[in-house]
Amino acid sequence: MLTRAGNRSAIESPSADPHPRVTFHYVRLPPALRFLKEAGGPHYLLWQVAALVHARRLLRAANVDIVHHVTYGSLQGGSLLWALGRPFFFGPAGGGQMAPPQARRYFGTAWRQERLRSALTGLLTLSPLHHVLACRATRMYATNAQTARLMTRLGAKRVQLMLDSGVPDDLIASAVPARTDGALKILWVGRLLRRKALRLALESVAELTVPVHLTVVGDGPDREEVPGWIEELGLQGRVSVLGRVSWAQVMALYREQDVFLFTSMRDSFGSQLLEAASQGLPIVCLDHQGAGDFLPEGAALKVPLRGADTLATDVAAALTRFATLTDAQRRAMGEAALTFARHHRWAEKADRYLRDYGERVGA
């Protein structure tokens, strides 16, 4: 397994659980090029060149049947490992999803940059490197339908939908937790970025007429604006902003809250959706991208994107609908969420990959 040198301490820490059949090889750029790390894309492209060189050396000494490029989880990042001349698998990756036009007002001044990203994503079909990647891939895995369509346009012959997120067996709750009565408890978890659209969540809660309390978990560039949004919308006393908390605290909140609200305007899927589902927490989300493609109807109320002016009202309507459900109906949603999480255990994903590898090696 090739990975960046910065992962070494975590992989080899005393608390790590090494597997005797997995060997890690750490790839890093020469010292003169490491300053590019902050540049993101250029650094990753050069790292991929270094990884390809390293992999070619390994193949001279090792018998390798399959090559699988797993991360970055973005089609834009691409891969050069198809050049190794082995059956090549790529993904799961997102990157083909774009923020819808209805999202513009929630991006503010960041909308120009978002539209530039969308334009560059559309131009991937003109990239020779991405065409070669898709055409040489034995199989590509996409985390949402938009990315799957882009992979197909690039020339991929076999594209399958698969989440890049998973859960370990011991994380999944054995049953839907008992939840207390009272005001509707809504949980929002995510980075405080414009594309995550916390503002939409706040506007939706402001429209509710039922007793409600929203708990916000996360940190990010928009954190300084959140208190002003809460005051502007008259939500004092109905919103708690916890900032960054420990993972254990987040998992406890998934068990304590009534419903998870996911308002992201652009996401491959969202690992917090799977975390919430693993604790039997029903979900309200926008019906697009990975959330729309993967979440089952029984576990989530999915809100169609009708128009920019109706988004908050439509999300509020979905939350109101959830608030009117009986305890039995909410529990049924929680059970459906648990079933969804069980289908996305890491062990299930490993079995899926092994079946796909076996099909190719045995062909």
GROMACS .gro file of N, CA and C in nm, residues 262-263 284-288 291-292 302-304:
model
   36
  262PHE      N    1  -2.921   1.778   0.709
  262PHE     CA    2  -2.805   1.789   0.621
  262PHE      C    3  -2.842   1.882   0.507
  263THR      N    4  -2.776   1.999   0.501
  263THR     CA    5  -2.815   2.103   0.405
  263THR      C    6  -2.708   2.133   0.302
  284VAL      N    7  -3.315   1.439   0.758
  284VAL     CA    8  -3.379   1.529   0.661
  284VAL      C    9  -3.266   1.591   0.580
  285CYS      N   10  -3.275   1.582   0.447
  285CYS     CA   11  -3.166   1.631   0.363
  285CYS      C   12  -3.221   1.682   0.231
  286LEU      N   13  -3.136   1.749   0.155
  286LEU     CA   14  -3.171   1.789   0.019
  286LEU      C   15  -3.162   1.667  -0.072
  287ASP      N   16  -3.253   1.659  -0.167
  287ASP     CA   17  -3.259   1.542  -0.255
  287ASP      C   18  -3.170   1.565  -0.377
  288HIS      N   19  -3.040   1.562  -0.352
  288HIS     CA   20  -2.945   1.576  -0.463
  288HIS      C   21  -2.813   1.514  -0.424
  291ALA      N   22  -2.635   1.225  -0.116
  291ALA     CA   23  -2.744   1.203  -0.021
  291ALA      C   24  -2.870   1.158  -0.093
  292GLY      N   25  -2.900   1.223  -0.204
  292GLY     CA   26  -3.018   1.185  -0.281
  292GLY      C   27  -3.004   1.050  -0.346
  302LYS      N   28  -3.636   1.349   0.202
  302LYS     CA   29  -3.549   1.419   0.106
  302LYS      C   30  -3.626   1.533   0.039
  303VAL      N   31  -3.567   1.651   0.045
  303VAL     CA   32  -3.634   1.774   0.001
  303VAL      C   33  -3.592   1.808  -0.142
  304PRO      N   34  -3.686   1.813  -0.236
  304PRO     CA   35  -3.651   1.850  -0.374
  304PRO      C   36  -3.609   1.997  -0.382
   0.00000   0.00000   0.00000
